[in-house]
Short mmCIF file of C-alpha atoms in Angstrom, two decimals:
data_model
loop_
_atom_site.label_atom_id
_atom_site.label_comp_id
_atom_site.label_asym_id
_atom_site.label_seq_id
_atom_site.Cartn_x
_atom_site.Cartn_y
_atom_site.Cartn_z
CA ASN H 471 329.73 181.18 93.26
CA PRO H 472 326.37 179.36 93.53
CA ARG H 473 326.71 178.38 89.89
CA GLU H 474 329.67 176.14 90.72
CA SER H 475 327.90 174.20 93.45
CA ILE H 476 326.73 170.66 92.79
CA ALA H 477 324.69 168.19 94.84
CA TYR H 478 324.49 164.45 94.22
CA SER H 479 321.68 162.12 95.25
CA GLN H 480 320.88 158.55 94.44
CA TYR H 481 318.04 156.06 94.76
CA PRO H 482 317.90 152.25 94.25
CA ARG H 483 315.22 150.31 92.40
CA PRO H 484 314.52 146.56 92.02
CA ALA H 485 313.03 146.82 88.52
CA ASP H 486 312.23 149.12 85.62
CA SER H 487 308.55 149.28 86.55
CA PRO H 488 306.97 150.08 89.91
CA GLN H 489 306.39 147.04 92.07
CA TRP H 490 305.64 146.22 95.72
CA ASN H 491 309.27 146.77 96.86
CA SER H 492 310.18 149.70 94.60
CA ASP H 493 310.18 152.15 97.51
CA LYS H 494 312.53 150.17 99.73
CA PRO H 495 314.33 147.37 97.91
CA SER H 496 316.63 145.18 99.97
CA LEU H 497 320.26 145.26 98.87
CA LYS H 498 320.09 141.87 97.17
CA ASP H 499 317.10 143.04 95.09
CA ILE H 500 318.67 146.28 93.86
CA LYS H 501 319.14 146.00 90.10
CA ILE H 502 319.09 149.69 89.13
CA MET H 503 320.50 152.82 90.74
CA GLY H 504 319.33 156.32 89.91
CA TYR H 505 322.14 158.85 90.22
CA SER H 506 321.18 162.52 90.24
CA ILE H 507 323.44 165.50 89.72
CA ARG H 508 322.01 168.88 90.62
CA THR H 509 323.21 172.34 89.78
CA ILE H 510 321.56 175.72 90.12
CA ASP H 511 320.38 175.30 86.52
CA TYR H 512 319.31 171.71 86.02
CA ARG H 513 318.61 168.28 87.51
CA TYR H 514 320.04 165.34 85.61
CA THR H 515 319.39 161.71 86.55
CA VAL H 516 320.47 158.45 84.96
CA TRP H 517 319.00 155.14 86.06
CA VAL H 518 321.75 152.58 85.41
CA SER H 519 322.29 148.89 86.06
CA PHE H 520 323.64 148.07 89.50
CA ASN H 521 325.34 144.92 90.77
CA PRO H 522 324.56 144.49 94.51
CA GLU H 523 327.25 141.87 95.03
CA GLU H 524 330.03 144.01 93.58
CA PHE H 525 328.41 147.34 94.53
CA LEU H 526 329.09 148.42 91.00
CA ALA H 527 327.00 150.73 88.81
CA ASN H 528 327.27 150.23 85.07
CA PHE H 529 326.99 153.64 83.41
CA SER H 530 327.14 152.00 80.03
CA ASP H 531 323.77 150.41 80.68
CA VAL H 532 321.35 153.31 81.04
CA HIS H 533 317.78 152.18 81.67
CA ALA H 534 316.29 155.68 81.66
CA GLY H 535 317.15 159.31 82.14
CA GLU H 536 315.64 162.52 83.41
CA LEU H 537 316.63 166.09 82.69
CA TYR H 538 314.76 169.10 84.08
CA PHE H 539 315.76 172.73 83.71
CA VAL H 540 315.15 174.67 86.92
CA ASP H 541 314.18 178.00 85.39
CA SER H 542 311.72 176.69 82.82
CA ASP H 543 310.45 173.68 84.76
CA PRO H 544 310.91 174.21 88.54
CA LEU H 545 308.36 171.51 89.40
CA GLN H 546 310.17 168.90 87.30
CA ASP H 547 307.18 167.89 85.21
CA HIS H 548 308.74 167.98 81.75
CA ASN H 549 311.49 165.45 81.34
CA VAL H 550 313.62 166.53 78.37
CA TYR H 551 316.28 163.85 78.71
CA ASN H 552 315.43 162.07 75.48
CA ASP H 553 314.92 165.30 73.55
CA SER H 554 318.16 166.93 74.52
CA LEU H 555 320.53 163.99 74.76
CA GLY H 556 318.98 161.79 72.12
CA GLY H 557 318.84 159.04 74.71
CA GLY H 558 322.57 158.50 74.22
CA ARG H 559 325.11 157.75 76.94
CA PRO H 560 325.53 160.49 79.57
CA SER H 561 328.41 162.82 79.02
CA ALA H 562 331.38 161.91 81.17
CA TRP H 563 331.36 165.28 82.94
CA MET H 564 327.89 164.53 84.27
CA LEU H 565 328.87 161.38 86.11
CA PRO H 566 329.33 161.59 89.91
CA THR P 829 337.61 181.01 124.17
CA ASP P 830 335.53 178.18 125.66
CA PRO P 831 334.61 175.58 123.05
CA LEU P 832 331.10 176.06 121.68
CA ASN P 833 328.43 173.51 122.53
CA VAL P 834 326.40 171.96 119.71
CA LEU P 835 322.64 171.38 119.66
CA PHE P 836 321.87 169.31 116.55
CA ILE P 837 318.17 169.08 115.69
CA VAL P 838 317.09 166.62 112.99
CA VAL P 839 313.41 166.37 112.04
CA ASP P 840 312.14 163.19 110.37
CA ASP P 841 310.78 163.58 106.81
CA LEU P 842 310.61 167.39 106.99
CA ARG P 843 310.59 169.13 103.63
CA PRO P 844 311.23 172.89 103.58
CA THR P 845 307.52 173.73 104.06
CA LEU P 846 308.47 176.42 106.56
CA GLY P 847 307.90 180.15 106.71
CA CYS P 848 311.65 180.80 106.52
CA TYR P 849 311.71 178.94 103.21
CA GLY P 850 308.96 181.11 101.81
CA ASP P 851 306.00 178.83 102.51
CA LYS P 852 302.99 181.12 102.91
CA LEU P 853 300.66 178.55 104.45
CA VAL P 854 302.62 176.72 107.13
CA ARG P 855 302.97 178.30 110.57
CA SER P 856 306.45 177.59 111.88
CA PRO P 857 307.27 180.71 113.94
CA ASN P 858 309.86 179.11 116.21
CA ILE P 859 311.88 177.58 113.38
CA ASP P 860 311.54 180.86 111.51
CA GLN P 861 312.87 182.68 114.57
CA LEU P 862 315.89 180.33 114.62
CA ALA P 863 316.42 181.08 110.93
CA SER P 864 316.38 184.83 111.62
CA HIS P 865 319.55 184.39 113.68
CA SER P 866 321.11 181.76 111.41
CA LEU P 867 322.67 181.13 108.05
CA LEU P 868 319.98 179.31 106.05
CA PHE P 869 320.87 177.17 103.04
CA GLN P 870 318.13 177.45 100.47
CA ASN P 871 319.30 174.54 98.35
CA ALA P 872 320.42 171.69 100.60
CA PHE P 873 319.99 168.10 99.45
CA ALA P 874 320.06 164.66 101.03
CA GLN P 875 322.16 161.96 99.44
CA GLN P 876 319.31 159.44 99.44
CA ALA P 877 315.64 160.10 100.17
CA VAL P 878 315.06 157.42 102.79
CA CYS P 879 315.76 157.40 106.53
CA ALA P 880 318.58 155.02 107.40
CA PRO P 881 320.80 155.54 104.32
CA SER P 882 320.48 159.31 104.60
CA ARG P 883 321.19 159.40 108.33
CA VAL P 884 324.16 157.06 108.17
CA SER P 885 325.49 159.09 105.26
CA PHE P 886 325.37 162.48 106.93
CA LEU P 887 326.39 161.18 110.37
CA THR P 888 329.51 159.50 108.94
CA GLY P 889 330.20 162.14 106.29
CA ARG P 890 330.29 159.46 103.57
CA ARG P 891 328.07 158.94 100.55
CA PRO P 892 325.80 155.88 100.28
CA ASP P 893 328.16 154.29 97.75
CA THR P 894 330.77 154.32 100.53
CA THR P 895 328.57 153.33 103.48
CA ARG P 896 327.00 150.76 101.09
CA LEU P 897 323.72 151.23 102.89
CA TYR P 898 320.85 151.69 100.41
CA ASP P 899 318.28 149.86 102.55
CA PHE P 900 317.94 149.31 106.32
CA ASN P 901 319.76 146.04 106.73
CA SER P 902 323.44 146.61 107.38
CA TYR P 903 325.70 148.34 109.90
CA TRP P 904 328.46 150.28 108.18
CA ARG P 905 331.17 149.33 110.68
CA VAL P 906 330.66 145.67 109.78
CA HIS P 907 329.57 145.98 106.17
CA ALA P 908 331.65 148.80 104.65
CA GLY P 909 334.22 150.32 107.02
CA ASN P 910 334.79 151.52 110.56
CA PHE P 911 333.88 155.11 109.71
CA SER P 912 333.85 157.67 112.52
CA THR P 913 330.65 159.61 113.10
CA ILE P 914 330.05 163.26 113.92
CA PRO P 915 329.15 162.57 117.58
CA GLN P 916 332.05 160.11 117.89
CA TYR P 917 334.45 162.78 116.63
CA PHE P 918 333.12 165.33 119.12
CA LYS P 919 333.27 162.73 121.90
CA GLU P 920 336.93 162.04 121.09
CA LYS P 921 337.56 165.78 121.29
CA GLY P 922 336.27 165.96 124.87
CA TYR P 923 332.57 166.68 124.32
CA VAL P 924 329.79 164.99 126.24
CA THR P 925 327.70 163.54 123.42
CA MET P 926 324.02 162.70 123.92
CA SER P 927 321.23 161.41 121.69
CA VAL P 928 317.50 162.04 122.25
CA GLY P 929 314.81 160.55 119.98
CA LYS P 930 315.45 159.53 116.38
CA VAL P 931 319.01 160.53 115.37
CA PHE P 932 320.35 157.29 113.95
CA HIS P 933 317.66 155.15 112.37
CA PRO P 934 316.88 152.41 114.91
CA GLY P 935 317.66 148.77 114.09
CA ILE P 936 320.39 147.01 112.17
CA SER P 937 321.71 150.14 110.45
CA SER P 938 322.88 151.51 113.82
CA ASN P 939 323.71 148.14 115.40
CA HIS P 940 320.51 148.17 117.45
CA SER P 941 322.31 150.65 119.71
CA ASP P 942 322.23 154.02 117.92
CA ASP P 943 325.94 153.28 117.42
CA ALA P 944 326.59 153.45 121.15
CA PRO P 945 329.09 153.40 122.74
CA TYR P 946 331.13 154.71 119.80
CA SER P 947 328.98 157.81 119.25
CA TRP P 948 327.48 158.62 122.61
CA SER P 949 328.77 159.38 126.13
CA ILE P 950 325.52 158.24 127.76
CA PRO P 951 322.89 155.70 126.62
CA PRO P 952 320.69 157.19 123.88
CA TYR P 953 317.18 158.16 124.98
CA HIS P 954 314.06 156.93 123.20
CA PRO P 955 310.64 158.16 124.29
CA SER P 956 308.56 155.39 125.90
CA SER P 957 305.40 156.42 124.02
CA GLU P 958 307.06 155.65 120.67
CA LYS P 959 305.90 152.04 120.94
CA TYR P 960 302.29 153.17 120.38
CA GLU P 961 303.06 155.06 117.17
CA ASN P 962 301.89 152.39 114.75
CA ILE P 963 299.19 150.63 116.72
CA LYS P 964 295.48 151.36 116.84
CA THR P 965 295.35 154.65 118.67
CA CYS P 966 293.52 156.74 116.09
CA ARG P 967 289.81 157.22 116.82
CA GLY P 968 287.95 156.91 113.55
CA PRO P 969 284.57 158.37 112.54
CA ASP P 970 283.11 155.05 113.76
CA GLY P 971 284.41 155.78 117.25
CA GLU P 972 286.71 152.77 117.04
CA LEU P 973 290.51 152.85 117.28
CA HIS P 974 292.48 152.32 114.07
CA ALA P 975 296.09 152.35 112.78
CA ASN P 976 295.48 155.19 110.36
CA LEU P 977 297.69 157.48 108.30
CA LEU P 978 295.72 160.51 109.49
CA CYS P 979 295.75 160.41 113.26
CA PRO P 980 294.96 163.69 115.04
CA VAL P 981 294.63 162.70 118.69
CA ASP P 982 293.39 164.03 121.99
CA VAL P 983 296.65 163.68 123.93
CA ARG P 984 294.70 162.93 127.13
CA ASP P 985 293.28 159.92 125.29
CA VAL P 986 296.47 158.25 124.11
CA PRO P 987 298.51 155.68 126.05
CA GLU P 988 300.73 157.36 128.68
CA GLY P 989 298.91 160.64 127.93
CA THR P 990 301.83 161.95 125.89
CA LEU P 991 303.51 161.73 122.50
CA PRO P 992 307.11 160.81 121.60
CA ASP P 993 308.24 164.28 120.54
CA LYS P 994 306.87 165.86 123.70
CA GLN P 995 308.85 163.38 125.75
CA SER P 996 311.96 164.01 123.68
CA THR P 997 311.73 167.76 124.28
CA GLU P 998 311.35 167.24 128.02
CA GLN P 999 314.35 164.90 128.09
CA ALA P 1000 316.50 167.26 126.02
CA ILE P 1001 315.69 170.17 128.34
CA GLN P 1002 316.63 168.09 131.36
CA LEU P 1003 319.97 167.28 129.73
CA LEU P 1004 320.58 170.96 128.96
CA GLU P 1005 319.89 171.82 132.59
CA LYS P 1006 322.45 169.22 133.67
CA MET P 1007 325.03 170.40 131.14
CA LYS P 1008 324.68 174.07 132.08
CA THR P 1009 327.07 173.67 134.97
CA ALA P 1010 329.16 170.88 133.46
CA ALA P 1011 332.87 171.48 132.98
CA ARG P 1012 332.88 169.95 129.49
CA PRO P 1013 331.13 171.14 126.33
CA PHE P 1014 328.21 169.10 125.02
CA PHE P 1015 327.00 167.80 121.67
CA LEU P 1016 323.27 167.15 122.08
CA ALA P 1017 321.42 165.59 119.12
CA VAL P 1018 317.61 165.74 119.23
CA GLY P 1019 315.68 163.75 116.64
CA TYR P 1020 311.97 164.54 116.25
CA HIS P 1021 309.72 161.82 114.82
CA LYS P 1022 307.09 163.98 113.17
CA PRO P 1023 306.13 164.67 110.42
CA HIS P 1024 307.06 161.05 109.62
CA ILE P 1025 303.93 158.94 109.15
CA PRO P 1026 301.56 158.18 110.78
CA PHE P 1027 300.45 161.81 111.14
CA ARG P 1028 299.76 161.40 114.85
CA TYR P 1029 299.67 164.84 116.44
CA PRO P 1030 297.57 166.83 118.93
CA LYS P 1031 294.30 167.39 117.08
CA GLU P 1032 294.14 171.12 117.93
CA PHE P 1033 296.85 171.74 115.33
CA GLN P 1034 294.35 170.87 112.63
CA LYS P 1035 292.60 174.18 113.40
CA LEU P 1036 295.61 176.01 111.92
CA TYR P 1037 294.79 174.46 108.52
CA PRO P 1038 291.05 174.52 107.76
CA LEU P 1039 290.44 172.03 104.96
CA GLU P 1040 288.91 174.74 102.78
CA ASN P 1041 292.30 176.46 102.74
CA ILE P 1042 294.17 173.34 101.65
CA THR P 1043 294.90 173.00 97.94
CA LEU P 1044 296.22 170.06 96.00
CA ALA P 1045 299.86 169.95 94.96
CA PRO P 1046 300.48 172.30 92.01
CA ASN P 1047 301.25 169.28 89.80
CA PRO P 1048 299.25 166.34 91.23
CA TRP P 1049 299.59 163.99 88.25
CA VAL P 1050 302.25 161.55 87.03
CA PRO P 1051 304.19 163.46 84.35
CA ALA P 1052 303.96 161.98 80.85
CA GLY P 1053 307.71 161.82 80.37
CA LEU P 1054 308.51 160.25 83.73
CA PRO P 1055 310.36 156.96 83.24
CA PRO P 1056 308.51 154.18 85.16
CA VAL P 1057 311.71 153.33 87.04
CA ALA P 1058 311.73 156.83 88.55
CA TYR P 1059 308.24 156.56 90.04
CA ASN P 1060 307.79 155.51 93.68
CA PRO P 1061 304.49 153.74 94.43
CA TRP P 1062 304.19 154.93 98.10
CA MET P 1063 303.41 151.44 99.40
CA ASP P 1064 303.81 152.44 103.08
CA LEU P 1065 300.84 154.81 102.92
CA ARG P 1066 298.66 152.12 101.33
CA GLN P 1067 299.15 149.85 104.33
CA ARG P 1068 297.47 152.30 106.71
CA GLU P 1069 293.85 151.39 107.47
CA ASP P 1070 292.26 154.62 106.26
CA VAL P 1071 294.21 154.55 102.98
CA ALA P 1072 293.66 150.81 102.45
CA ALA P 1073 289.91 151.41 102.79
CA LEU P 1074 290.05 153.65 99.69
CA ASN P 1075 291.05 150.71 97.46
CA ILE P 1076 293.48 152.82 95.48
CA SER P 1077 294.82 151.21 92.35
CA VAL P 1078 298.47 150.17 92.29
CA PRO P 1079 300.89 151.62 91.37
CA TYR P 1080 299.72 154.98 90.13
CA GLY P 1081 296.58 155.64 92.15
CA PRO P 1082 295.41 158.40 92.26
CA ILE P 1083 294.29 159.10 95.81
CA PRO P 1084 290.83 160.74 95.87
CA VAL P 1085 291.35 164.50 95.87
CA ASP P 1086 289.56 165.15 99.18
CA PHE P 1087 291.84 162.64 100.87
CA GLN P 1088 294.88 164.22 99.18
CA ARG P 1089 293.93 167.50 100.84
CA LYS P 1090 293.51 165.75 104.19
CA ILE P 1091 297.00 164.25 103.90
CA ARG P 1092 298.42 167.69 103.15
CA GLN P 1093 296.45 169.21 106.02
CA SER P 1094 297.83 166.64 108.48
CA TYR P 1095 301.39 167.02 107.20
CA PHE P 1096 301.24 170.79 107.76
CA ALA P 1097 299.61 170.32 111.18
CA SER P 1098 302.41 167.92 112.12
CA VAL P 1099 304.99 170.50 111.05
CA SER P 1100 303.43 173.15 113.31
CA TYR P 1101 303.34 170.63 116.15
CA VAL P 1102 307.07 169.95 115.73
CA ASP P 1103 307.65 173.70 115.55
CA THR P 1104 306.21 174.06 119.05
CA GLN P 1105 308.58 171.36 120.32
CA VAL P 1106 311.56 173.07 118.71
CA GLY P 1107 310.33 176.33 120.23
CA ARG P 1108 310.21 174.88 123.74
CA LEU P 1109 313.69 173.44 123.33
CA LEU P 1110 315.22 176.68 122.05
CA SER P 1111 313.54 178.84 124.69
CA ALA P 1112 315.04 176.53 127.31
CA LEU P 1113 318.46 177.11 125.73
CA ASP P 1114 317.79 180.83 126.17
CA ASP P 1115 316.51 180.53 129.73
CA LEU P 1116 319.62 178.54 130.72
CA GLN P 1117 321.84 181.27 129.24
CA LEU P 1118 323.32 178.73 126.86
CA ALA P 1119 322.34 180.47 123.60
CA GLY P 1120 325.48 182.59 123.64
CA ARG P 1121 327.78 179.56 123.60
CA THR P 1122 325.85 176.92 121.67
CA ILE P 1123 325.79 176.28 117.91
CA VAL P 1124 322.33 175.17 116.76
CA ALA P 1125 322.18 173.10 113.58
CA PHE P 1126 318.72 172.34 112.20
CA THR P 1127 317.94 169.94 109.37
CA SER P 1128 316.01 166.85 108.30
CA ASP P 1129 317.00 163.51 106.77
CA HIS P 1130 315.10 164.06 103.49
CA GLY P 1131 311.95 165.68 102.13
CA TRP P 1132 308.49 164.26 101.40
CA SER P 1133 306.26 164.36 98.34
CA LEU P 1134 302.81 165.81 99.07
CA GLY P 1135 301.18 164.68 95.83
CA GLU P 1136 303.60 166.27 93.39
CA HIS P 1137 304.03 164.08 90.29
CA GLY P 1138 301.18 161.92 91.66
CA GLU P 1139 303.61 160.68 94.32
CA TRP P 1140 303.60 160.61 98.12
CA ALA P 1141 306.27 159.97 100.73
CA LYS P 1142 309.97 159.90 99.93
CA TYR P 1143 311.77 157.11 97.92
CA SER P 1144 312.66 159.09 94.80
CA ASN P 1145 315.21 161.51 93.35
CA PHE P 1146 312.84 164.42 92.89
CA ASP P 1147 313.67 167.74 94.55
CA VAL P 1148 310.58 167.48 96.79
CA THR P 1149 312.00 164.33 98.38
CA THR P 1150 315.71 165.22 98.45
CA ARG P 1151 315.66 168.93 99.31
CA VAL P 1152 315.86 169.61 103.08
CA PRO P 1153 315.87 172.57 105.46
CA LEU P 1154 319.41 173.32 106.67
CA MET P 1155 320.43 176.19 108.92
CA PHE P 1156 323.16 176.96 111.43
CA TYR P 1157 322.95 179.45 114.31
CA VAL P 1158 326.51 180.27 115.37
CA PRO P 1159 326.73 182.76 118.25
CA GLY P 1160 329.01 185.66 117.37
CA THR P 1161 329.06 184.65 113.69
CA THR P 1162 325.54 184.41 112.25
CA ALA P 1163 324.22 186.57 115.08
CA LEU P 1164 325.81 188.93 117.58
CA LEU P 1165 326.15 187.49 121.07
CA PRO P 1166 323.03 187.96 123.21
CA GLN P 1167 323.64 190.96 125.50
CA GLY P 1168 322.69 190.98 129.17
CA GLY P 1169 319.88 188.50 129.34
CA GLU P 1170 318.71 189.28 125.78
CA LYS P 1171 316.44 186.48 124.54
CA PHE P 1172 317.04 185.15 121.03
CA PHE P 1173 314.53 182.32 121.12
CA PRO P 1174 311.48 183.25 123.19
CA TYR P 1175 308.73 180.68 122.61
CA ILE P 1176 306.19 181.75 119.97
CA ASP P 1177 302.74 180.19 119.93
CA PRO P 1178 301.78 179.26 116.33
CA PHE P 1179 298.14 179.88 117.31
CA ASP P 1180 298.97 183.49 118.16
CA SER P 1181 298.08 185.21 114.91
CA THR P 1182 299.56 188.50 116.14
CA SER P 1183 303.10 187.08 116.22
CA GLU P 1184 304.84 189.31 113.75
CA LEU P 1185 306.47 188.09 110.61
CA MET P 1186 310.03 187.09 111.31
CA GLN P 1187 312.84 188.94 109.58
CA THR P 1188 314.99 186.63 107.53
CA GLY P 1189 318.51 185.86 108.62
CA ARG P 1190 321.44 185.28 106.32
CA GLN P 1191 320.87 182.98 103.36
CA ALA P 1192 323.08 181.01 100.98
CA LYS P 1193 321.80 179.98 97.54
CA GLY P 1194 324.48 177.59 96.39
CA LEU P 1195 323.65 173.88 96.31
CA VAL P 1196 324.97 172.01 99.34
CA GLU P 1197 324.69 168.46 100.62
CA LEU P 1198 323.93 166.85 103.96
CA VAL P 1199 327.18 164.91 103.62
CA SER P 1200 328.85 168.28 104.33
CA LEU P 1201 327.46 168.40 107.88
CA PHE P 1202 330.44 166.57 109.38
CA PRO P 1203 333.25 168.90 108.22
CA THR P 1204 331.10 171.99 108.69
CA LEU P 1205 330.06 171.27 112.28
CA ALA P 1206 333.65 170.34 113.16
CA GLY P 1207 334.94 173.56 111.65
CA LEU P 1208 332.30 175.78 113.23
CA ALA P 1209 333.09 174.27 116.64
CA GLY P 1210 336.77 175.06 116.15
CA LEU P 1211 337.82 171.42 115.82
CA PRO P 1212 340.21 170.24 113.11
CA VAL P 1213 338.24 169.55 109.92
CA PRO P 1214 338.62 165.89 108.89
CA PRO P 1215 340.69 165.44 105.71
CA ARG P 1216 339.11 164.74 102.35
CA CYS P 1217 338.62 161.04 101.68
CA PRO P 1218 340.75 159.21 99.14
CA VAL P 1219 338.84 157.11 96.61
CA PRO P 1220 338.03 154.49 97.70
CA SER P 1221 338.03 155.21 101.45
CA PHE P 1222 336.67 152.01 102.99
CA HIS P 1223 339.95 151.58 104.91
CA VAL P 1224 339.97 155.15 106.28
CA GLU P 1225 338.22 155.68 109.62
CA LEU P 1226 338.20 159.49 109.65
CA CYS P 1227 337.74 161.49 106.48
CA ARG P 1228 334.96 163.35 104.71
CA GLU P 1229 333.32 163.18 101.30
CA GLY P 1230 331.42 166.43 101.72
CA GLN P 1231 332.61 170.00 101.48
CA ASN P 1232 333.31 172.21 104.47
CA LEU P 1233 330.63 174.90 104.18
CA GLN P 1234 332.42 177.39 106.43
CA LYS P 1235 333.25 179.53 103.39
CA HIS P 1236 329.57 180.50 103.39
CA PHE P 1237 329.94 181.96 106.89
CA GLN P 1238 332.29 184.77 105.97
CA PHE P 1239 330.12 187.86 106.12
CA ASP P 1240 330.91 191.49 105.53
CA ASP P 1241 330.28 192.32 109.16
CA SER P 1242 330.55 196.07 108.95
CA LYS P 1243 327.43 196.39 106.82
CA GLU P 1244 325.58 193.44 108.26
CA ALA P 1245 326.35 193.79 111.93
CA SER P 1246 324.51 197.11 112.24
CA SER P 1247 321.45 195.56 110.59
CA PHE P 1248 321.58 192.78 113.18
CA ARG P 1249 321.24 195.14 116.07
CA GLY P 1250 318.21 196.58 114.26
#
């Protein structure tokens, strides 16, 4: 059932704002990791703190979030993360 | 009963701007023809939208958090674990495994050896003309040579009079000719460099995309609610001479709209150029009577943003950078076996406007991941599917973190088979 399928992606960042090495940060400079979970209905991403020495993401420290609903916003232009989750911690079932 | 060969085609930075994915503008008749005999996954996603991490992830069947490669600077066998790769697994099962062009990302992430000898039976091939890719070979309006982003070339003019992907196709065809009479099955991986930047392609392909027909992205601005951390500032484009000359503000630009359209024009032209290379390769498979006993898997390492969200290139989590084309031709499963010299993949010239619209093949809508390539290719080839990985799995050499997609290949043949003959 296509509705049950899920795809995960991730992307590293060196800082909260765009800078010269935001596209391709070296491991030692990675401070944030964006984890995305995709279903047929929505795209949900949390940008969380990341420790490059321990290779550990801290899902309690959410820097930012994105939530797009595929049917109403296929081009992913209207981030409703803050509206719909009140900016709180991601629900456990959404974590990879 | 003979084991099926595998031809694995991976195209660098190719987003699903293809006819078989519904794109009305791009001419990709040869890839569309492959799709008409394949199972096409409409929603396939890379695990990270940048070359080396994505390639190491899908070639080892592990996610980036297991390969621990988020940049370009480590080799998983040293840095994370001695994980087996898809070609290595096929090699251990008796296949002759061969690499042409860009399959692993070159450099540290593949041990400066494309992970040979573990993954490959013979030394991997890299086209000699690749070394000119990023030097001044683009003739600008001033008649001088530049290292530009937009680089349509007269192939007779460029060093060695050829381009990397042309050389790769020639090499791959030679290997197919050798393997036709070989006693052992083969796993041939062909990695095309375009449409990765610079957009250096035979200039005639620009004629397929007159600038007046090229629109901007449907949403060419940075969305108001986009968190700054999510935005990628496309620094690699800015370093190209023609882009640098525009003095675009950092980080948000924008790129002047006429240049945006030129970038899109050259991306599409590069896609049609790669389509001709794929077409030559597949028609050779046909001519060598190998199409009836060779699985063809076609994909890319990640997508590419063509101005959506005011972004360019990859380096983000958006769908336009993570969604990839993914299709499998499996003789006797996604298509009936070619009968008596029947051709499945005759070469189609993208300049031939009379080439009829291709019928679509089988399609799957569910979301799937590139990390599923390993178990799926193993299963389709009749090899044992590697076991699921424990968590963590750094100590396990052979296991998989992706799903086996074979369940998508069970078709109701009675109804479908008759349509195939039609």
